Amino acid sequence: LLERGRLRDAIDTLRQAWQLARDTAGPNTETEAIAAAMLSTALHARGDRDEARRLLETALPGIESGESWYDVLAAAYSTALRLALDSGDLPG
């Protein structure tokens, strides 16, 4: 959905996945971090930078220390880079 530009549907689906991950695996788990990272990417695409940043700040450590997939890491790092560029936090 995200890749097709259906942001509203992507965000709704990813928010449900994130809640399900929190409810079943618990907060601060790799499963929750994966869902939060992907939701962060969708939220940033919609322009919700503050919520995207909050989710990504807690998700990155979880996916970096776990056995996450390359596509999740790539999406998370790409979103982190975009957030840094948006806020001017990226040094030259």
Tab-separated table of N, CA and C in Angstrom:
chain	number	residue	atom	x	y	z
A	1	LEU	N	0.823	-1.205	0.000
A	1	LEU	CA	0.000	0.000	0.000
A	1	LEU	C	0.860	1.259	0.000
A	2	LEU	N	1.918	1.220	0.769
A	2	LEU	CA	2.814	2.381	0.835
A	2	LEU	C	3.466	2.632	-0.514
A	3	GLU	N	3.959	1.584	-1.124
A	3	GLU	CA	4.633	1.730	-2.414
A	3	GLU	C	3.680	2.147	-3.526
A	4	ARG	N	2.420	1.875	-3.361
A	4	ARG	CA	1.426	2.276	-4.353
A	4	ARG	C	0.891	3.682	-4.100
A	5	GLY	N	1.380	4.325	-3.048
A	5	GLY	CA	0.949	5.679	-2.752
A	5	GLY	C	-0.375	5.759	-2.021
A	6	ARG	N	-0.846	4.652	-1.506
A	6	ARG	CA	-2.109	4.630	-0.758
A	6	ARG	C	-1.793	4.844	0.721
A	7	LEU	N	-1.373	6.075	1.034
A	7	LEU	CA	-0.864	6.381	2.364
A	7	LEU	C	-1.887	6.168	3.467
A	8	ARG	N	-3.096	6.599	3.254
A	8	ARG	CA	-4.108	6.441	4.305
A	8	ARG	C	-4.303	4.973	4.641
A	9	ASP	N	-4.441	4.131	3.609
A	9	ASP	CA	-4.618	2.701	3.840
A	9	ASP	C	-3.367	2.086	4.454
A	10	ALA	N	-2.203	2.509	3.985
A	10	ALA	CA	-0.951	1.990	4.537
A	10	ALA	C	-0.830	2.337	6.016
A	11	ILE	N	-1.120	3.584	6.367
A	11	ILE	CA	-1.017	4.012	7.762
A	11	ILE	C	-2.022	3.268	8.625
A	12	ASP	N	-3.239	3.131	8.157
A	12	ASP	CA	-4.248	2.394	8.927
A	12	ASP	C	-3.811	0.952	9.158
A	13	THR	N	-3.324	0.298	8.124
A	13	THR	CA	-2.895	-1.099	8.228
A	13	THR	C	-1.669	-1.238	9.126
A	14	LEU	N	-0.689	-0.343	8.940
A	14	LEU	CA	0.521	-0.415	9.754
A	14	LEU	C	0.250	-0.044	11.209
A	15	ARG	N	-0.682	0.857	11.459
A	15	ARG	CA	-1.043	1.199	12.839
A	15	ARG	C	-1.689	-0.009	13.517
A	16	GLN	N	-2.548	-0.723	12.775
A	16	GLN	CA	-3.152	-1.945	13.318
A	16	GLN	C	-2.080	-2.995	13.603
A	17	ALA	N	-1.119	-3.134	12.692
A	17	ALA	CA	-0.031	-4.103	12.890
A	17	ALA	C	0.798	-3.732	14.116
A	18	TRP	N	1.057	-2.445	14.283
A	18	TRP	CA	1.830	-1.983	15.433
A	18	TRP	C	1.101	-2.286	16.739
A	19	GLN	N	-0.199	-1.983	16.756
A	19	GLN	CA	-0.989	-2.278	17.962
A	19	GLN	C	-1.033	-3.778	18.241
A	20	LEU	N	-1.208	-4.575	17.210
A	20	LEU	CA	-1.229	-6.025	17.361
A	20	LEU	C	0.118	-6.520	17.893
A	21	ALA	N	1.202	-5.981	17.377
A	21	ALA	CA	2.534	-6.367	17.857
A	21	ALA	C	2.703	-6.006	19.324
A	22	ARG	N	2.244	-4.831	19.711
A	22	ARG	CA	2.335	-4.412	21.117
A	22	ARG	C	1.487	-5.291	22.009
A	23	ASP	N	0.290	-5.648	21.514
A	23	ASP	CA	-0.628	-6.457	22.318
A	23	ASP	C	-0.177	-7.906	22.450
A	24	THR	N	0.445	-8.452	21.411
A	24	THR	CA	0.815	-9.868	21.440
A	24	THR	C	2.264	-10.093	21.864
A	25	ALA	N	3.198	-9.362	21.302
A	25	ALA	CA	4.619	-9.552	21.628
A	25	ALA	C	5.052	-8.649	22.774
A	26	GLY	N	4.365	-7.542	22.934
A	26	GLY	CA	4.696	-6.599	23.995
A	26	GLY	C	5.494	-5.419	23.471
A	27	PRO	N	5.516	-4.339	24.270
A	27	PRO	CA	6.309	-3.173	23.874
A	27	PRO	C	7.800	-3.482	23.991
A	28	ASN	N	8.585	-2.742	23.269
A	28	ASN	CA	10.042	-2.877	23.292
A	28	ASN	C	10.516	-4.265	22.872
A	29	THR	N	9.813	-4.842	21.916
A	29	THR	CA	10.228	-6.113	21.339
A	29	THR	C	10.618	-5.872	19.884
A	30	GLU	N	11.319	-6.816	19.310
A	30	GLU	CA	11.709	-6.656	17.913
A	30	GLU	C	10.475	-6.583	17.006
A	31	THR	N	9.473	-7.379	17.307
A	31	THR	CA	8.250	-7.371	16.506
A	31	THR	C	7.587	-6.002	16.535
A	32	GLU	N	7.499	-5.423	17.706
A	32	GLU	CA	6.906	-4.090	17.844
A	32	GLU	C	7.767	-3.051	17.134
A	33	ALA	N	9.095	-3.200	17.217
A	33	ALA	CA	10.011	-2.247	16.585
A	33	ALA	C	9.889	-2.289	15.062
A	34	ILE	N	9.742	-3.474	14.507
A	34	ILE	CA	9.574	-3.600	13.051
A	34	ILE	C	8.307	-2.880	12.605
A	35	ALA	N	7.218	-3.119	13.309
A	35	ALA	CA	5.951	-2.474	12.955
A	35	ALA	C	6.051	-0.956	13.120
A	36	ALA	N	6.691	-0.508	14.194
A	36	ALA	CA	6.839	0.932	14.438
A	36	ALA	C	7.714	1.583	13.368
A	37	ALA	N	8.765	0.901	12.937
A	37	ALA	CA	9.650	1.456	11.905
A	37	ALA	C	8.898	1.639	10.591
A	38	MET	N	8.123	0.656	10.209
A	38	MET	CA	7.383	0.764	8.954
A	38	MET	C	6.267	1.813	9.060
A	39	LEU	N	5.617	1.884	10.212
A	39	LEU	CA	4.606	2.928	10.418
A	39	LEU	C	5.263	4.307	10.355
A	40	SER	N	6.446	4.427	10.910
A	40	SER	CA	7.183	5.689	10.861
A	40	SER	C	7.449	6.126	9.419
A	41	THR	N	7.823	5.183	8.586
A	41	THR	CA	8.085	5.480	7.177
A	41	THR	C	6.821	6.001	6.495
A	42	ALA	N	5.699	5.363	6.758
A	42	ALA	CA	4.434	5.800	6.153
A	42	ALA	C	4.009	7.169	6.682
A	43	LEU	N	4.169	7.381	7.983
A	43	LEU	CA	3.801	8.673	8.563
A	43	LEU	C	4.664	9.803	7.996
A	44	HIS	N	5.947	9.540	7.834
A	44	HIS	CA	6.812	10.565	7.243
A	44	HIS	C	6.380	10.885	5.821
A	45	ALA	N	6.026	9.871	5.074
A	45	ALA	CA	5.579	10.093	3.691
A	45	ALA	C	4.346	10.982	3.650
A	46	ARG	N	3.520	10.906	4.688
A	46	ARG	CA	2.325	11.740	4.764
A	46	ARG	C	2.637	13.123	5.331
A	47	GLY	N	3.827	13.289	5.885
A	47	GLY	CA	4.200	14.590	6.431
A	47	GLY	C	4.072	14.693	7.939
A	48	ASP	N	3.776	13.599	8.606
A	48	ASP	CA	3.662	13.587	10.065
A	48	ASP	C	5.033	13.318	10.681
A	49	ARG	N	5.887	14.320	10.611
A	49	ARG	CA	7.283	14.141	11.000
A	49	ARG	C	7.470	13.909	12.495
A	50	ASP	N	6.715	14.596	13.339
A	50	ASP	CA	6.908	14.444	14.779
A	50	ASP	C	6.572	13.030	15.244
A	51	GLU	N	5.441	12.507	14.809
A	51	GLU	CA	5.072	11.147	15.196
A	51	GLU	C	6.040	10.132	14.588
A	52	ALA	N	6.449	10.373	13.348
A	52	ALA	CA	7.413	9.476	12.700
A	52	ALA	C	8.713	9.443	13.493
A	53	ARG	N	9.184	10.593	13.931
A	53	ARG	CA	10.436	10.673	14.689
A	53	ARG	C	10.301	9.950	16.033
A	54	ARG	N	9.198	10.168	16.732
A	54	ARG	CA	8.999	9.507	18.027
A	54	ARG	C	9.015	7.986	17.882
A	55	LEU	N	8.315	7.482	16.881
A	55	LEU	CA	8.281	6.034	16.670
A	55	LEU	C	9.655	5.502	16.298
A	56	LEU	N	10.336	6.195	15.428
A	56	LEU	CA	11.616	5.713	14.922
A	56	LEU	C	12.699	5.735	16.002
A	57	GLU	N	12.646	6.705	16.894
A	57	GLU	CA	13.643	6.777	17.964
A	57	GLU	C	13.620	5.540	18.848
A	58	THR	N	12.451	4.978	19.067
A	58	THR	CA	12.366	3.771	19.887
A	58	THR	C	12.505	2.504	19.044
A	59	ALA	N	12.179	2.590	17.766
A	59	ALA	CA	12.216	1.405	16.909
A	59	ALA	C	13.627	1.051	16.453
A	60	LEU	N	14.444	2.037	16.139
A	60	LEU	CA	15.784	1.752	15.599
A	60	LEU	C	16.632	0.854	16.496
A	61	PRO	N	16.714	1.120	17.787
A	61	PRO	CA	17.523	0.221	18.619
A	61	PRO	C	16.999	-1.224	18.598
A	62	GLY	N	15.705	-1.382	18.537
A	62	GLY	CA	15.119	-2.720	18.520
A	62	GLY	C	15.409	-3.492	17.249
A	63	ILE	N	15.391	-2.793	16.116
A	63	ILE	CA	15.653	-3.512	14.867
A	63	ILE	C	17.155	-3.673	14.624
A	64	GLU	N	17.940	-2.770	15.158
A	64	GLU	CA	19.387	-2.889	14.992
A	64	GLU	C	19.965	-4.045	15.816
A	65	SER	N	19.366	-4.308	16.963
A	65	SER	CA	19.894	-5.361	17.832
A	65	SER	C	19.271	-6.724	17.536
A	66	GLY	N	18.231	-6.743	16.728
A	66	GLY	CA	17.563	-8.000	16.429
A	66	GLY	C	17.993	-8.584	15.104
A	67	GLU	N	17.163	-9.449	14.609
A	67	GLU	CA	17.440	-10.120	13.336
A	67	GLU	C	16.524	-9.577	12.240
A	68	SER	N	16.404	-8.277	12.171
A	68	SER	CA	15.484	-7.640	11.229
A	68	SER	C	15.899	-7.866	9.790
A	69	TRP	N	14.968	-7.677	8.917
A	69	TRP	CA	15.188	-7.863	7.494
A	69	TRP	C	15.791	-6.607	6.896
A	70	TYR	N	16.517	-6.810	5.804
A	70	TYR	CA	17.167	-5.705	5.114
A	70	TYR	C	16.167	-4.624	4.714
A	71	ASP	N	15.012	-5.006	4.182
A	71	ASP	CA	14.058	-3.993	3.714
A	71	ASP	C	13.535	-3.140	4.860
A	72	VAL	N	13.395	-3.706	6.044
A	72	VAL	CA	12.952	-2.924	7.201
A	72	VAL	C	14.062	-1.962	7.625
A	73	LEU	N	15.280	-2.464	7.689
A	73	LEU	CA	16.403	-1.588	8.038
A	73	LEU	C	16.572	-0.471	7.021
A	74	ALA	N	16.477	-0.799	5.741
A	74	ALA	CA	16.621	0.212	4.693
A	74	ALA	C	15.544	1.284	4.815
A	75	ALA	N	14.306	0.875	5.044
A	75	ALA	CA	13.213	1.842	5.189
A	75	ALA	C	13.424	2.712	6.427
A	76	ALA	N	13.844	2.099	7.525
A	76	ALA	CA	14.048	2.856	8.762
A	76	ALA	C	15.190	3.863	8.622
A	77	TYR	N	16.316	3.424	8.068
A	77	TYR	CA	17.453	4.334	7.895
A	77	TYR	C	17.134	5.441	6.890
A	78	SER	N	16.403	5.108	5.860
A	78	SER	CA	16.002	6.113	4.877
A	78	SER	C	15.091	7.153	5.518
A	79	THR	N	14.180	6.702	6.346
A	79	THR	CA	13.286	7.631	7.049
A	79	THR	C	14.083	8.486	8.036
A	80	ALA	N	15.019	7.876	8.751
A	80	ALA	CA	15.861	8.637	9.681
A	80	ALA	C	16.658	9.709	8.944
A	81	LEU	N	17.186	9.369	7.782
A	81	LEU	CA	17.925	10.341	6.977
A	81	LEU	C	17.011	11.479	6.532
A	82	ARG	N	15.824	11.139	6.066
A	82	ARG	CA	14.880	12.185	5.628
A	82	ARG	C	14.486	13.097	6.781
A	83	LEU	N	14.275	12.516	7.962
A	83	LEU	CA	13.931	13.326	9.127
A	83	LEU	C	15.082	14.268	9.483
A	84	ALA	N	16.310	13.781	9.401
A	84	ALA	CA	17.468	14.626	9.678
A	84	ALA	C	17.578	15.738	8.660
A	85	LEU	N	17.362	15.424	7.398
A	85	LEU	CA	17.402	16.448	6.348
A	85	LEU	C	16.281	17.468	6.530
A	86	ASP	N	15.089	16.988	6.898
A	86	ASP	CA	13.949	17.886	7.113
A	86	ASP	C	14.232	18.908	8.207
A	87	SER	N	14.894	18.456	9.268
A	87	SER	CA	15.098	19.336	10.412
A	87	SER	C	16.451	20.051	10.384
A	88	GLY	N	17.276	19.751	9.396
A	88	GLY	CA	18.584	20.380	9.314
A	88	GLY	C	19.580	19.817	10.319
A	89	ASP	N	19.290	18.631	10.869
A	89	ASP	CA	20.161	18.011	11.872
A	89	ASP	C	21.322	17.243	11.270
A	90	LEU	N	21.440	17.255	9.968
A	90	LEU	CA	22.487	16.483	9.317
A	90	LEU	C	23.679	17.383	9.037
A	91	PRO	N	24.810	17.110	9.689
A	91	PRO	CA	25.990	17.934	9.414
A	91	PRO	C	26.494	17.706	7.987
A	92	GLY	N	27.173	18.698	7.464
A	92	GLY	CA	27.703	18.638	6.109
A	92	GLY	C	28.544	17.422	5.864
